[in-house]
Tab-separated table of C-alpha atoms in Angstrom:
chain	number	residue	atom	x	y	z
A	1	UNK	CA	-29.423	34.524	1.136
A	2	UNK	CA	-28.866	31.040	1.896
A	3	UNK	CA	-30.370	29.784	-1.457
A	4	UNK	CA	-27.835	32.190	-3.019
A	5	UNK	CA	-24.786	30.665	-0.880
A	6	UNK	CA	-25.799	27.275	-1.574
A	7	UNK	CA	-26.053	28.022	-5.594
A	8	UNK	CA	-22.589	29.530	-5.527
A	9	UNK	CA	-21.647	26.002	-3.427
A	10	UNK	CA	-23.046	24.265	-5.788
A	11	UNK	CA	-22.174	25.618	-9.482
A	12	UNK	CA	-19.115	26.071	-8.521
A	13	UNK	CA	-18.182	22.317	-7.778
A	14	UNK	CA	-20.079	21.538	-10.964
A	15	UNK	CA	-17.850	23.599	-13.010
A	16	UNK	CA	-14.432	22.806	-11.732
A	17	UNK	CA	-15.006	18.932	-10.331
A	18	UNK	CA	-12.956	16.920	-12.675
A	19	UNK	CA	-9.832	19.526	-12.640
A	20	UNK	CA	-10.396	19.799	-8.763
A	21	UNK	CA	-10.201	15.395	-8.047
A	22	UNK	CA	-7.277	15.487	-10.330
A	23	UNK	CA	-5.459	17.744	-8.420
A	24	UNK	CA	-6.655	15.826	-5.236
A	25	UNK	CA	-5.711	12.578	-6.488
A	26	UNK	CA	-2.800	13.652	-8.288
A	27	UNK	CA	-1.554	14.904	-4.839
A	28	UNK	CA	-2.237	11.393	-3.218
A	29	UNK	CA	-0.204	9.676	-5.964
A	30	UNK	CA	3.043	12.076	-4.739
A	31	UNK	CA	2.793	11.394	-1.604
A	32	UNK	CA	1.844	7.640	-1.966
A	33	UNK	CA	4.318	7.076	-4.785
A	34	UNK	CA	4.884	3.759	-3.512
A	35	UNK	CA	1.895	2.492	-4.022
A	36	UNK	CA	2.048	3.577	-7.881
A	37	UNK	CA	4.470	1.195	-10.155
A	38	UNK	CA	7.743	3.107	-10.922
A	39	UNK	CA	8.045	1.973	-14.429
A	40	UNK	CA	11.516	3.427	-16.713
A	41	UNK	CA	10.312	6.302	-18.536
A	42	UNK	CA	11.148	5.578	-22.010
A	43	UNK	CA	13.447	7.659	-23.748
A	44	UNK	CA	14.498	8.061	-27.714
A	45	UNK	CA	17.799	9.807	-28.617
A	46	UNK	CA	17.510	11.888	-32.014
A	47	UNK	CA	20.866	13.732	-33.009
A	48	UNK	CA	20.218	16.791	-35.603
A	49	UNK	CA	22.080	18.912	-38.040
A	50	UNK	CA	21.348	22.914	-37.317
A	51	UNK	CA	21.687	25.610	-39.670
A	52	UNK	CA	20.361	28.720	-37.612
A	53	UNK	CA	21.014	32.355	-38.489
A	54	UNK	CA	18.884	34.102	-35.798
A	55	UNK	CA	19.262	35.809	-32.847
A	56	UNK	CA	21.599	34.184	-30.512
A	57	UNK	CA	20.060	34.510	-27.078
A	58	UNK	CA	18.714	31.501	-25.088
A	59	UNK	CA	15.221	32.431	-25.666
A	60	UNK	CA	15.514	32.486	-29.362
A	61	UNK	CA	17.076	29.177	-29.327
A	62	UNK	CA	14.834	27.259	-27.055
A	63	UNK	CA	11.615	28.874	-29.766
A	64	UNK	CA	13.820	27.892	-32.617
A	65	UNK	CA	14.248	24.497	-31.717
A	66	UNK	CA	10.580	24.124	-30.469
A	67	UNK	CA	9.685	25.233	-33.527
A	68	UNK	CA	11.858	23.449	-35.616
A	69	UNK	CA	11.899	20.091	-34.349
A	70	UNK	CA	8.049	20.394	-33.705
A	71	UNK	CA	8.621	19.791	-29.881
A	72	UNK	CA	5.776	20.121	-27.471
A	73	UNK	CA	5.307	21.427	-24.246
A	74	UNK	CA	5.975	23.748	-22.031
A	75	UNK	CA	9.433	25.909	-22.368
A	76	UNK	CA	11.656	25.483	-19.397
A	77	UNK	CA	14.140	28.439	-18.173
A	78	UNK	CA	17.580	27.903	-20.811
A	79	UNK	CA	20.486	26.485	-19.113
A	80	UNK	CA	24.050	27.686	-20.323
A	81	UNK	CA	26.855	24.877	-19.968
A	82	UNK	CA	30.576	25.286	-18.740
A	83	UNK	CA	31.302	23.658	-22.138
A	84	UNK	CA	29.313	26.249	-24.482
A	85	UNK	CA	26.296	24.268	-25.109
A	86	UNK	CA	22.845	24.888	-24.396
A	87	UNK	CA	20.442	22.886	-22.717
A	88	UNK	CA	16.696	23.286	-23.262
A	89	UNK	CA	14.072	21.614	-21.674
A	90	UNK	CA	10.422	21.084	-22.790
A	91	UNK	CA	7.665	19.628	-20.523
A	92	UNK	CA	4.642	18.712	-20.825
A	93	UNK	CA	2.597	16.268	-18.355
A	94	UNK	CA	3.439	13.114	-19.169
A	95	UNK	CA	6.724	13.681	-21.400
A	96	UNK	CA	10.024	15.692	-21.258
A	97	UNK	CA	12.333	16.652	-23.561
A	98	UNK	CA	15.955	17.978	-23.783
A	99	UNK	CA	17.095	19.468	-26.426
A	100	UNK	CA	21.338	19.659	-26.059
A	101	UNK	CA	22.889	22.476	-28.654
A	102	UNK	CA	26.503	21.809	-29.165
A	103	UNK	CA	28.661	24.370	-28.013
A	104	UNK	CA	29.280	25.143	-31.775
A	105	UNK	CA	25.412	25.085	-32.140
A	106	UNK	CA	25.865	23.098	-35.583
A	107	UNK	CA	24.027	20.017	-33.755
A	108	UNK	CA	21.555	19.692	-31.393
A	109	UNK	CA	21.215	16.180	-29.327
A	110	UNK	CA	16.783	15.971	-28.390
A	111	UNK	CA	16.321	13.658	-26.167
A	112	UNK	CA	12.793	12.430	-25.351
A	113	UNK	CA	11.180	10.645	-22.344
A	114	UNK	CA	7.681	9.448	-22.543
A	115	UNK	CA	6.730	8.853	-18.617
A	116	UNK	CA	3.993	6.756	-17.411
A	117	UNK	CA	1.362	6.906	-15.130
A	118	UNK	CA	3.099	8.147	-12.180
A	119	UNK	CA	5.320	10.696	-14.311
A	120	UNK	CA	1.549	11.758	-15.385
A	121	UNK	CA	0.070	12.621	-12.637
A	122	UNK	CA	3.042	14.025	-11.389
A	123	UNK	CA	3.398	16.090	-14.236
A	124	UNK	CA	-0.451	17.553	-13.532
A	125	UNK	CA	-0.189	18.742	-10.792
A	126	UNK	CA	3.438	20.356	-10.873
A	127	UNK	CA	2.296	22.263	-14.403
A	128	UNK	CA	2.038	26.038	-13.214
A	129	UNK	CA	3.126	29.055	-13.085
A	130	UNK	CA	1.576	31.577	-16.325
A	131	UNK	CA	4.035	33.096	-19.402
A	132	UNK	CA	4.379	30.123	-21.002
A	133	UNK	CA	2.019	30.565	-24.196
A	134	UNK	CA	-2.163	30.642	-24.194
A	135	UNK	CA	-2.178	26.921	-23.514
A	136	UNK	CA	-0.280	26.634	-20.505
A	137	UNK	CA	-1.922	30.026	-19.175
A	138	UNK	CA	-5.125	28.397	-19.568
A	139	UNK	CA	-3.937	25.561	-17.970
A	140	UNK	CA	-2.962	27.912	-15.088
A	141	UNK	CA	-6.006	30.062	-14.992
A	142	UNK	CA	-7.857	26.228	-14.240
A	143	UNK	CA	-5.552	26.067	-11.942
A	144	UNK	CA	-6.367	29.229	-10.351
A	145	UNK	CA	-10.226	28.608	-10.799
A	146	UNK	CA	-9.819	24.942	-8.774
A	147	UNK	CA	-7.731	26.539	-5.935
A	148	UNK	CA	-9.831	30.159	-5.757
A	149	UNK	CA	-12.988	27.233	-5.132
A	150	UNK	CA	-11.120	25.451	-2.489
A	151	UNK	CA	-11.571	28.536	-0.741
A	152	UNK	CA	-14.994	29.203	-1.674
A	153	UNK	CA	-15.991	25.335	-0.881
A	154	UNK	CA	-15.056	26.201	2.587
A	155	UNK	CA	-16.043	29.357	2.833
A	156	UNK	CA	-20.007	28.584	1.350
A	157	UNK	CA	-20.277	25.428	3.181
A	158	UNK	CA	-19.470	26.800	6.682
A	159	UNK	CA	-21.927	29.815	5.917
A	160	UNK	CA	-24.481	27.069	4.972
A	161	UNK	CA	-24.124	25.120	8.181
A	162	UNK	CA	-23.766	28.533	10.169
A	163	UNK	CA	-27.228	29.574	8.982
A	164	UNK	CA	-28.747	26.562	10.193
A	165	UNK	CA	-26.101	25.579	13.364
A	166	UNK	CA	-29.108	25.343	15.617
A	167	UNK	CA	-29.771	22.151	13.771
A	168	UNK	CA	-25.934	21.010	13.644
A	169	UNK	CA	-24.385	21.766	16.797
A	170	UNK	CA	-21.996	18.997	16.348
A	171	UNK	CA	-20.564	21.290	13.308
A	172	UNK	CA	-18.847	23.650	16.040
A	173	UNK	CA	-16.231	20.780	16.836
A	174	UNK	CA	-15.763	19.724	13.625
A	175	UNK	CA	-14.874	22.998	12.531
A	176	UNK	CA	-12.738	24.171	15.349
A	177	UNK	CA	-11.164	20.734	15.497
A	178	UNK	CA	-9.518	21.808	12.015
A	179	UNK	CA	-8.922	24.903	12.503
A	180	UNK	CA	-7.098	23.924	15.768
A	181	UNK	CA	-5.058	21.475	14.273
A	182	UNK	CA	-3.778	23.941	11.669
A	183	UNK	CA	-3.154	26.938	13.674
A	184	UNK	CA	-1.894	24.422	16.771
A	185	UNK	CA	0.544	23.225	13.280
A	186	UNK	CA	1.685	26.528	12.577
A	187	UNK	CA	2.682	27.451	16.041
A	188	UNK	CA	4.609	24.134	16.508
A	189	UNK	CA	6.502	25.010	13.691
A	190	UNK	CA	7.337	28.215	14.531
A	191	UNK	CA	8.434	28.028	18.110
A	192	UNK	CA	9.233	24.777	18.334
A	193	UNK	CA	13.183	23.977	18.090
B	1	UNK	CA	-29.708	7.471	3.018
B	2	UNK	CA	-29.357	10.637	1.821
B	3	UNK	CA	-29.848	12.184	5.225
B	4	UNK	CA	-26.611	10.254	6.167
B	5	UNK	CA	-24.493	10.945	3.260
B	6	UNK	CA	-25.544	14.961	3.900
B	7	UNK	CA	-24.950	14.926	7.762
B	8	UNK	CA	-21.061	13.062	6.534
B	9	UNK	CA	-20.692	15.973	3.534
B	10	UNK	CA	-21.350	18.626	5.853
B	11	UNK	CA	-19.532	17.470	8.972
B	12	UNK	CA	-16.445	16.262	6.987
B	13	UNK	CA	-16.763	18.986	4.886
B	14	UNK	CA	-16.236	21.434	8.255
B	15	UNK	CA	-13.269	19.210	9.681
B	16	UNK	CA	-11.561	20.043	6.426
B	17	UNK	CA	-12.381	23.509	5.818
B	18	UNK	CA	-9.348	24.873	7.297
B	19	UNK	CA	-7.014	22.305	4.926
B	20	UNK	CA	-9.239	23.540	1.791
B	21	UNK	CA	-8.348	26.672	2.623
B	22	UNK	CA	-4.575	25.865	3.476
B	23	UNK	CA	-4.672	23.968	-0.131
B	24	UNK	CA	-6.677	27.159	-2.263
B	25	UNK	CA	-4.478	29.839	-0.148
B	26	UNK	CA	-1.032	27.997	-0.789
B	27	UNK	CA	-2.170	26.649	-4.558
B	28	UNK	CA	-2.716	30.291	-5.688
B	29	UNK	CA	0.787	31.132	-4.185
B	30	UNK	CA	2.422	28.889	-6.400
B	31	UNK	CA	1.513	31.274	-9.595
B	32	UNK	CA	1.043	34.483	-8.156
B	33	UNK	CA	3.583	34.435	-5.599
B	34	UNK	CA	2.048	36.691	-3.064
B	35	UNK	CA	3.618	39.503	-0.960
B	36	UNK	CA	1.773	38.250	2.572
B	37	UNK	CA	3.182	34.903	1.936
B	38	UNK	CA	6.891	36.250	1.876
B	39	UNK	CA	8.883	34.595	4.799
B	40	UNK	CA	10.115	37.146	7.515
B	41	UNK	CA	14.316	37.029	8.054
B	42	UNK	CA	14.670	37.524	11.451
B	43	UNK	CA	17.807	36.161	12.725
B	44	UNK	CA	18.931	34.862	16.308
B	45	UNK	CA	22.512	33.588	16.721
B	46	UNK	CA	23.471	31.488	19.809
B	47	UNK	CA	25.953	29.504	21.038
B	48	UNK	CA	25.771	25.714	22.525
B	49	UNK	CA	28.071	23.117	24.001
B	50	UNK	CA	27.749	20.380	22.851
B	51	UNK	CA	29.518	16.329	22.848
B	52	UNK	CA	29.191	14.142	19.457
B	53	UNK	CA	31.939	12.290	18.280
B	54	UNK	CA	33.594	13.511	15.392
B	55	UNK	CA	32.641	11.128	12.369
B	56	UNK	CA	34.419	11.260	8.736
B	57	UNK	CA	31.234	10.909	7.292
B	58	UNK	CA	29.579	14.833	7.037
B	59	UNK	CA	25.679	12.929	7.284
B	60	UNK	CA	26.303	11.327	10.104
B	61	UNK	CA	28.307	13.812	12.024
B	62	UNK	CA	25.487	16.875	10.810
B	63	UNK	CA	22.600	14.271	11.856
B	64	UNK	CA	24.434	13.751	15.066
B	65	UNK	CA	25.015	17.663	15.936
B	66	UNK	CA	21.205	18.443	14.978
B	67	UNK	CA	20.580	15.744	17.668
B	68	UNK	CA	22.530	16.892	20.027
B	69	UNK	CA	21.583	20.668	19.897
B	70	UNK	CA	17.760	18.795	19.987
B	71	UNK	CA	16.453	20.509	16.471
B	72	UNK	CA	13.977	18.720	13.992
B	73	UNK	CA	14.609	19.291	9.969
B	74	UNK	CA	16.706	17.990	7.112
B	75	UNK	CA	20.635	18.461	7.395
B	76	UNK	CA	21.033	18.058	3.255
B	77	UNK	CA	24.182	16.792	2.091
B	78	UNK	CA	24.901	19.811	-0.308
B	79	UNK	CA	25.517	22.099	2.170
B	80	UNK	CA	28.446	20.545	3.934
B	81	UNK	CA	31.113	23.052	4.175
B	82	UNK	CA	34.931	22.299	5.976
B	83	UNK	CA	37.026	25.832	6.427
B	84	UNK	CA	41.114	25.526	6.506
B	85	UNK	CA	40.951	25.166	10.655
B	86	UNK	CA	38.303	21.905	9.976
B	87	UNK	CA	35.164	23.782	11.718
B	88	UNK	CA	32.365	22.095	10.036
B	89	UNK	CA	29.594	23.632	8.503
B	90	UNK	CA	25.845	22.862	7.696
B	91	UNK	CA	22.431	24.133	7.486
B	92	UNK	CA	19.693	22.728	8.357
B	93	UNK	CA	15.801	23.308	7.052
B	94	UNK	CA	12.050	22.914	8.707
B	95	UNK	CA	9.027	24.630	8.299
B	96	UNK	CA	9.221	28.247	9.704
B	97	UNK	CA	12.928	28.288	10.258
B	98	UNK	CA	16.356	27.443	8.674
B	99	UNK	CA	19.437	27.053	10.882
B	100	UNK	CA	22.950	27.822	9.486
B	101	UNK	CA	25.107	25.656	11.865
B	102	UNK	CA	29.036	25.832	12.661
B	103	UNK	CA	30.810	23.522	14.893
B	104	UNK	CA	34.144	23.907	15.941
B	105	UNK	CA	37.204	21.246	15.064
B	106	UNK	CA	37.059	19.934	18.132
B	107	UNK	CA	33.414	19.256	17.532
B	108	UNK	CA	32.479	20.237	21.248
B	109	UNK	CA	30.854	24.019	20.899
B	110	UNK	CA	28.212	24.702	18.176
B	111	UNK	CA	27.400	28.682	16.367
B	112	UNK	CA	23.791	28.678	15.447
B	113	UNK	CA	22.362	30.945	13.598
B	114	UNK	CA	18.227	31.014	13.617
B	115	UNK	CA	16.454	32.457	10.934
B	116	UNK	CA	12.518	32.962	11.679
B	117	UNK	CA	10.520	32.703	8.229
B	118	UNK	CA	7.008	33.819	10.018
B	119	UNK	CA	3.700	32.228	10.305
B	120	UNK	CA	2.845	33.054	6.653
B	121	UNK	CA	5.792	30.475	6.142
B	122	UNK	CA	4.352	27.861	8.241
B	123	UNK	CA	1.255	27.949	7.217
B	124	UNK	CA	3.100	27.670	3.294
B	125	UNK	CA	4.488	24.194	4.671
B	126	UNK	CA	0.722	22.871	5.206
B	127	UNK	CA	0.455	22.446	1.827
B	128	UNK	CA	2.135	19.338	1.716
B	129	UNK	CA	4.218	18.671	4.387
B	130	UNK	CA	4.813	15.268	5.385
B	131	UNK	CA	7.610	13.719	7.852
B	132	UNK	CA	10.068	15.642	9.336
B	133	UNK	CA	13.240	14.234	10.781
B	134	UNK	CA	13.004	14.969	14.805
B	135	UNK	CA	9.596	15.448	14.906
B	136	UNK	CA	6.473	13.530	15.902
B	137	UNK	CA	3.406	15.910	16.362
B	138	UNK	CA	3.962	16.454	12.494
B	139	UNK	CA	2.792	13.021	11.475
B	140	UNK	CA	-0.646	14.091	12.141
B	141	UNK	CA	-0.600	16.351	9.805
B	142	UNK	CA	-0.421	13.749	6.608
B	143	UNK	CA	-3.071	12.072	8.468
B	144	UNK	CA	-5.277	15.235	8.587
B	145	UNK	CA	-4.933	15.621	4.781
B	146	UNK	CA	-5.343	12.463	3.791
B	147	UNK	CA	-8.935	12.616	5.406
B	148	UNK	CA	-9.142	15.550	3.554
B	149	UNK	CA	-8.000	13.982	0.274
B	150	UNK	CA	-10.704	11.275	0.619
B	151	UNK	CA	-13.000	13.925	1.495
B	152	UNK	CA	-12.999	15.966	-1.471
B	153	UNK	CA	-13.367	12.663	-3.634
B	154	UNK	CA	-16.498	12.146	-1.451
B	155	UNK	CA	-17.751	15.316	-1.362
B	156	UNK	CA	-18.038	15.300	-5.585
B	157	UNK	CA	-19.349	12.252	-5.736
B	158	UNK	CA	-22.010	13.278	-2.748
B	159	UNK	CA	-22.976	16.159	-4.501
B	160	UNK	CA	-23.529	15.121	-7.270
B	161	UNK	CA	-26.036	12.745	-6.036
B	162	UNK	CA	-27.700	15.593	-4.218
B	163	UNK	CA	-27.588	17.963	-6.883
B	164	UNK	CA	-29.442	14.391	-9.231
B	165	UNK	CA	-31.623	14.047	-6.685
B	166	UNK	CA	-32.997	17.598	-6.755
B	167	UNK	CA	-36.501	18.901	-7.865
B	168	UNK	CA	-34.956	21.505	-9.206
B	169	UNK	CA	-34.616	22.271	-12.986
B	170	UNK	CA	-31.068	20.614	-13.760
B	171	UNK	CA	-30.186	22.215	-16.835
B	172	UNK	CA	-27.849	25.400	-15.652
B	173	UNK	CA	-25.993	22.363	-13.641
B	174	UNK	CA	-25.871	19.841	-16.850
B	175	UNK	CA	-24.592	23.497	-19.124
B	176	UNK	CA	-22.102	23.926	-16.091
B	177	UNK	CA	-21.214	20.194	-15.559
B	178	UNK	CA	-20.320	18.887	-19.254
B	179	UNK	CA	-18.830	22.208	-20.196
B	180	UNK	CA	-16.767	22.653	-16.897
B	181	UNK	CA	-15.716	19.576	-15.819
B	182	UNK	CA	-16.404	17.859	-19.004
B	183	UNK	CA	-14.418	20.268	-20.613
B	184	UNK	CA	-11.547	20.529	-18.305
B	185	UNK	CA	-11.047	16.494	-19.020
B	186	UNK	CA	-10.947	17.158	-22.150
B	187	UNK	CA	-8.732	20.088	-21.825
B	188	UNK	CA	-6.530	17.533	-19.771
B	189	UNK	CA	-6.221	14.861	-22.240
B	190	UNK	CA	-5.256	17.703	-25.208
B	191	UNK	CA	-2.589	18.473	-22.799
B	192	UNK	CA	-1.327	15.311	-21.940
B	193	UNK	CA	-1.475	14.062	-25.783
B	194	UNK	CA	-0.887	17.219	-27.728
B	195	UNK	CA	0.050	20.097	-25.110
């Protein structure tokens, strides 16, 4: 039993390592963004002529233009203007892009902004959420696969101890000591003023 | 050596067991938005007299009013409302609970009302939740994850070693190693290059 625990412990770090330290780190650089240069993204300005006969709802535009203007990334929700346009977002870690339809959707302004490091990492971990085409999904089904082994990290490596806690008794405070501090978290916030 | 560096993985690793759990819990939440993590609405209303001096800038006078009435949370700008009469209105946010705030124009009795989100809610906030205006205990909780942040960079790196240092055969972990984590970096750069 405990061979089997610590084989499930095991593969599964091995498998999902590199997509679990870049969440980690990727985390650290959000919080800590001062201690990460906050360089200008750089951004080009392309105006373009349109000659679309499709289907005029925001969803067809925003594939249109994708399409189109060979734009990658990650479709963002279609935002309607008090003007008539249409703005259209596109991200992908590490870049953005805005595609601005004129209200009489003869011209479209794309505006692109190439991040850097920061913007990157950023951009990692803030990429979820599935129904945004196979690549994205994927990207979200990793995404799944390093959080679902968060919980069996934790879950394997206290059974491991547990099995041998005759050994370990210094594991009992270390466990309840963060436990304590999240549930002791919890309550604060919820009956504190 | 390696006695050392398995007594740290395995002690560290059970200090931050409850924040990997916090961090796979909440991460899964973010695509699958899950029922059991949907904040309660109870709602409490009560009343409070209060003295701040009435300010012409809507910060300072909401900042001073969540002082006064003693509550910890962020007061945001956007949701500064002034009726006809000049009762001022705000909300303010925190972990667990919102508070939609009305003070009267002479700025001397306060309406609150509470709105409970649940423990599912505040255990949602762990995720990330760093300083809060108001309150101290909470600054423990960046430390906490923090540790936990190095941890999980130490706890790869530790395994690996133990998993190198093995008698066992190695090839279902090299077949899982390059192809998993390998292949998610590689899966990363396509995205950041191509995606």
């Amino acid at each position: 039993m405990k061979n089997a625990i610590q084989k499930i412990h095991l593969c599964s770090a091995l498998v999902i390592t590199s997509y679990l330290v870049m969440y980690f780190f990727s985390g650290f650089v959000l919080v800590h963004e001062d201690l990460f240069p906050n360089k200008d993204p750089e951004k080009t300005v392309v105006t373009e002529k349109l000659s679309y006969d499709g289907v005029d709802t925001p969803e067809a535009w925003s594939a249109y233009i994708q399409d189109k203007f060979n734009i990658h990334g990650k479709r963002q929700p279609v935002r309607e203007l008090k003007d008539g346009s249409l703005r259209i977002n596109f991200f992908h870690p590490g870049y953005g892009t805005e595609a601005l339809v004129a209200p009489d959707r003869q011209s479209v302004q794309i505006t692109t902004t190439a991040g850097h490091f920061r913007y990157l990492m950023v951009g990692f971990h803030r990429t979820h959420v599935y129904g945004a085409g196979p690549l994205y999904d994927f990207w979200c089904f990793l995404y799944d696969l390093a959080s679902a082994s968060c919980i069996v990290f934790a879950l394997t490596g206290i059974l491991i101890w547990y099995t041998a806690r005759q050994r370990d008794p210094w594991g009992w405070p270390c466990l309840l000591s963060g436990f304590g501090l999240t549930l002791m978290m919890c309550l604060y916030f919820m009956y504190m003023p | 050596m390696r006695k050392v560096l398995g007594k740290l993985h395995m002690y560290l690793g059970l200090f931050c067991a409850s924040y990997l759990i916090v961090f796979g819990l909440t991460s899964l939440n973010f695509n699958h938005h899950f029922a059991f993590f949907e904040p309660n609405n109870d709602k409490v209303t009560w009343e409070k007299s209060i003295t701040v001096a009435d300010n012409a800038d809507d910060l300072k006078l909401a900042e001073s009013i969540r002082d006064a009435l003693g509550l910890m949370g962020w007061a945001p700008p956007w949701r500064y409302r002034h009726d006809e009469q000049n009762s001022f209105s705000f909300d303010i946010y925190r972990p667990a609970k919102t508070y939609a705030v009305k003070v009267n124009p002479e700025r001397t009795r306060v309406q609150v009302e509470e709105t409970r989100l649940g423990f599912m809610a505040a255990y949602k906030s762990l995720h990330a939740v760093e300083r809060i205006p108001n309150s101290i205990l909470v600054k423990v909780w960046p430390v906490y994850t923090e540790v936990c942040m190095f941890f999980v960079l130490f706890a790869v790196a530790s395994g690996i070693y133990f998993w190198a240092r093995s008698r066992e055969s190695k090839l279902l972990g090299w077949i899982l190693l390059l192809g998993g984590s390998g292949g998610s970096i590689l899966f990363m750069l396509f995205i950041w290059l191509r995606g």
